[in-house]
CSV table of C-alpha atoms in Angstrom, one decimal:
chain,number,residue,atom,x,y,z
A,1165,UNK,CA,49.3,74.8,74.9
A,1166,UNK,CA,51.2,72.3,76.5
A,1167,UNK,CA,50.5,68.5,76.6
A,1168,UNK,CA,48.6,68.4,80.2
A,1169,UNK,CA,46.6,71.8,79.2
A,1170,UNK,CA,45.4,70.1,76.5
A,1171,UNK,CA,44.3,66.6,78.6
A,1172,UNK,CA,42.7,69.1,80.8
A,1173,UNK,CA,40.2,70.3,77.9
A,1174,UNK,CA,39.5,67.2,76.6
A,1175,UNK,CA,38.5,65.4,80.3
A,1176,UNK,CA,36.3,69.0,80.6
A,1177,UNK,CA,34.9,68.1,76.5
A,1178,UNK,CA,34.4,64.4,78.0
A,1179,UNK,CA,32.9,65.3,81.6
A,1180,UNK,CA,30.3,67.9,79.6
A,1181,UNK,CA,29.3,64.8,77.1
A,1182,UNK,CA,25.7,63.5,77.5
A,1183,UNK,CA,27.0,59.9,78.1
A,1184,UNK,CA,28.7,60.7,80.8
A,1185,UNK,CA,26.0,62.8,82.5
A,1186,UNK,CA,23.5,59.7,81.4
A,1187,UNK,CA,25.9,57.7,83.2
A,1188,UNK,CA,26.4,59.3,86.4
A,1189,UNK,CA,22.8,59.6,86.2
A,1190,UNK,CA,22.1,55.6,86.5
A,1191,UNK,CA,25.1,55.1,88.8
A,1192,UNK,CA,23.0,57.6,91.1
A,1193,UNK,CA,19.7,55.6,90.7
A,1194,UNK,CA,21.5,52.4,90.9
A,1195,UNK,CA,22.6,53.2,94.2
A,1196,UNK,CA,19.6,54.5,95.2
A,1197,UNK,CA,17.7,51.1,94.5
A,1198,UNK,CA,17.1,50.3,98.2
A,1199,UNK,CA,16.0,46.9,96.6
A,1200,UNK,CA,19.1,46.1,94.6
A,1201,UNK,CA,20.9,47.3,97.7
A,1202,UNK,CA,19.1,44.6,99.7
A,1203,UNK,CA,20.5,42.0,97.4
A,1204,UNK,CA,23.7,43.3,97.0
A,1205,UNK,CA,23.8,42.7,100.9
A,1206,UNK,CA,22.4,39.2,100.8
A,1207,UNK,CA,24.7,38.5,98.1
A,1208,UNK,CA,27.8,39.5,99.6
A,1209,UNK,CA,26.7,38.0,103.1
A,1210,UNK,CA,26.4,34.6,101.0
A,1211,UNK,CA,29.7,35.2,99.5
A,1212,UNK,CA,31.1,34.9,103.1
A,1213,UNK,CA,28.9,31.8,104.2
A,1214,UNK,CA,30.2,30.3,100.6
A,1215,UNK,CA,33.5,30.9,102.0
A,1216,UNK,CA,33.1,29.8,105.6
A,1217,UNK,CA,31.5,26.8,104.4
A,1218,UNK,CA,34.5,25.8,102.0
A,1219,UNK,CA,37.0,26.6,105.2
A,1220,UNK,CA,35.3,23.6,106.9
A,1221,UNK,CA,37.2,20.4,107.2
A,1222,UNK,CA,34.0,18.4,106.4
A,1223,UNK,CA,32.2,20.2,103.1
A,1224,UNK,CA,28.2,19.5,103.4
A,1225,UNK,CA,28.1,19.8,99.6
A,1226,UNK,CA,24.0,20.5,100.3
A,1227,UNK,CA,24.8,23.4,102.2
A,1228,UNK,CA,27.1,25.1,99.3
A,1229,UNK,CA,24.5,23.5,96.4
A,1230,UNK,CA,21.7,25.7,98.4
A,1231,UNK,CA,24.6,28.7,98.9
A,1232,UNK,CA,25.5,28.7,95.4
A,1233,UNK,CA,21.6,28.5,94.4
A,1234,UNK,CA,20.7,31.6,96.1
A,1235,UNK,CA,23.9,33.6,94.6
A,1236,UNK,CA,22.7,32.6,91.2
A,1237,UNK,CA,19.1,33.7,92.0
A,1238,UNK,CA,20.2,37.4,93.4
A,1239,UNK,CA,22.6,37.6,90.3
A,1240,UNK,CA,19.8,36.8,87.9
A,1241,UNK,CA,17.4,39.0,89.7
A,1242,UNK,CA,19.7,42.2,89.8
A,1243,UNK,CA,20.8,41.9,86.3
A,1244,UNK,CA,17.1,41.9,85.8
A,1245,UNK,CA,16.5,45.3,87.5
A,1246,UNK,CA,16.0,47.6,85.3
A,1247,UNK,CA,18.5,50.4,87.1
A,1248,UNK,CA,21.3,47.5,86.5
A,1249,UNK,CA,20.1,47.7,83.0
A,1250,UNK,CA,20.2,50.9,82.4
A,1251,UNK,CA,23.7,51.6,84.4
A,1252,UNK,CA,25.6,48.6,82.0
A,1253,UNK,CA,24.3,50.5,79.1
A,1254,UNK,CA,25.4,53.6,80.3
A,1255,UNK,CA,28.7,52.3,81.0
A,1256,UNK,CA,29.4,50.6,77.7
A,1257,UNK,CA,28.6,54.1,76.0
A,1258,UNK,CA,30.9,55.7,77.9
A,1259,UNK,CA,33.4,52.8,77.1
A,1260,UNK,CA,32.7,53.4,73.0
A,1261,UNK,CA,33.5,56.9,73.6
A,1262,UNK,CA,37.0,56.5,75.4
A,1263,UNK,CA,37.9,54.2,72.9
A,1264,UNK,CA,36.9,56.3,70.0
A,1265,UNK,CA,38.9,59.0,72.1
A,1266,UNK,CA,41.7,57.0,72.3
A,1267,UNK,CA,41.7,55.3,68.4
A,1268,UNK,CA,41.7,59.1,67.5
A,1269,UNK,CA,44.7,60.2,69.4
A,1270,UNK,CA,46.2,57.1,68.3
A,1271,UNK,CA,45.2,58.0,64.3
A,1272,UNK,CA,46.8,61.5,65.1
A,1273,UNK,CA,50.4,60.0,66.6
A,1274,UNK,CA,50.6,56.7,64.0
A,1275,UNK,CA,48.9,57.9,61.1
A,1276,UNK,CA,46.6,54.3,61.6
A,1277,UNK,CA,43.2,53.5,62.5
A,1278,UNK,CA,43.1,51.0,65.3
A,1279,UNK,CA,41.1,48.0,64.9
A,1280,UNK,CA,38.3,47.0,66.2
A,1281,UNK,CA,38.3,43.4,65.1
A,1282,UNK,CA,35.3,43.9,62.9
A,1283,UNK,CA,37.5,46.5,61.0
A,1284,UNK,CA,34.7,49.0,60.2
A,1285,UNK,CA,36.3,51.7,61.9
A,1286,UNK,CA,39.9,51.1,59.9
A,1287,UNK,CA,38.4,50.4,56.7
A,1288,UNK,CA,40.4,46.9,56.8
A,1289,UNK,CA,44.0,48.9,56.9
A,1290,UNK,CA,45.3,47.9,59.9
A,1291,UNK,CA,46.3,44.0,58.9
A,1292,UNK,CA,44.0,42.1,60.6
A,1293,UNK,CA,42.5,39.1,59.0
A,1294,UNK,CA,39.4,37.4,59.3
């Protein structure tokens, strides 16, 4: 099996794992959320005004305290939602797994664990100090 067949597998091993299904999952409701969608809107609507109102030659610095108010508020209130919740946990499980992916083919070409900077996963063999 050449080198390609065998990237081929292990993106079909990968697609197939429960992570990745849980995360297409809450990208799909994420998207769905007609509410967050609303904010994302407003947000990136107030992203332009922010702009437009630091193109001016005279900066009302009321108008872009007020701006940068509301961009704060959305932020906090989508990070809230529970779909945005749910889709950043889903994402950083898929990122543990592609890393573990990748410390193993690593391991397999070097003969070395990578670190992870808390050294658990090389058993404190890879030279880094703390």
């Amino acid at each position: 099996m050449t080198i390609m067949e065998l990237a081929a597998e292990l993106g079909k091993a990968i697609k197939a794992d429960e992570r990745i299904t849980k995360m297409n999952e809450a990208r799909e409701a994420y998207e769905k959320d007609e509410d967050l969608q609303k904010l994302m809107l407003e947000y990136n609507v107030q992203q332009t005004a922010l702009a437009e109102e630091y193109k001016k030659e005279t900066v009302d610095p009321a108008i872009i305290e007020s701006i940068e108010a509301r961009l704060d508020a959305i932020v906090k209130e989508v990070t809230e939602k529970d779909v945005f919740v749910a889709l950043n946990e889903a994402n950083e499980a898929v990122n543990a797994l592609m890393q573990a992916v990748n410390g193993e083919i690593e391991y397999n070409i070097t003969g070395q664990r990578p670190c992870t900077h808390d050294c658990h996963s090389c058993g404190s063999d890879c030279g880094h100090h703390h």
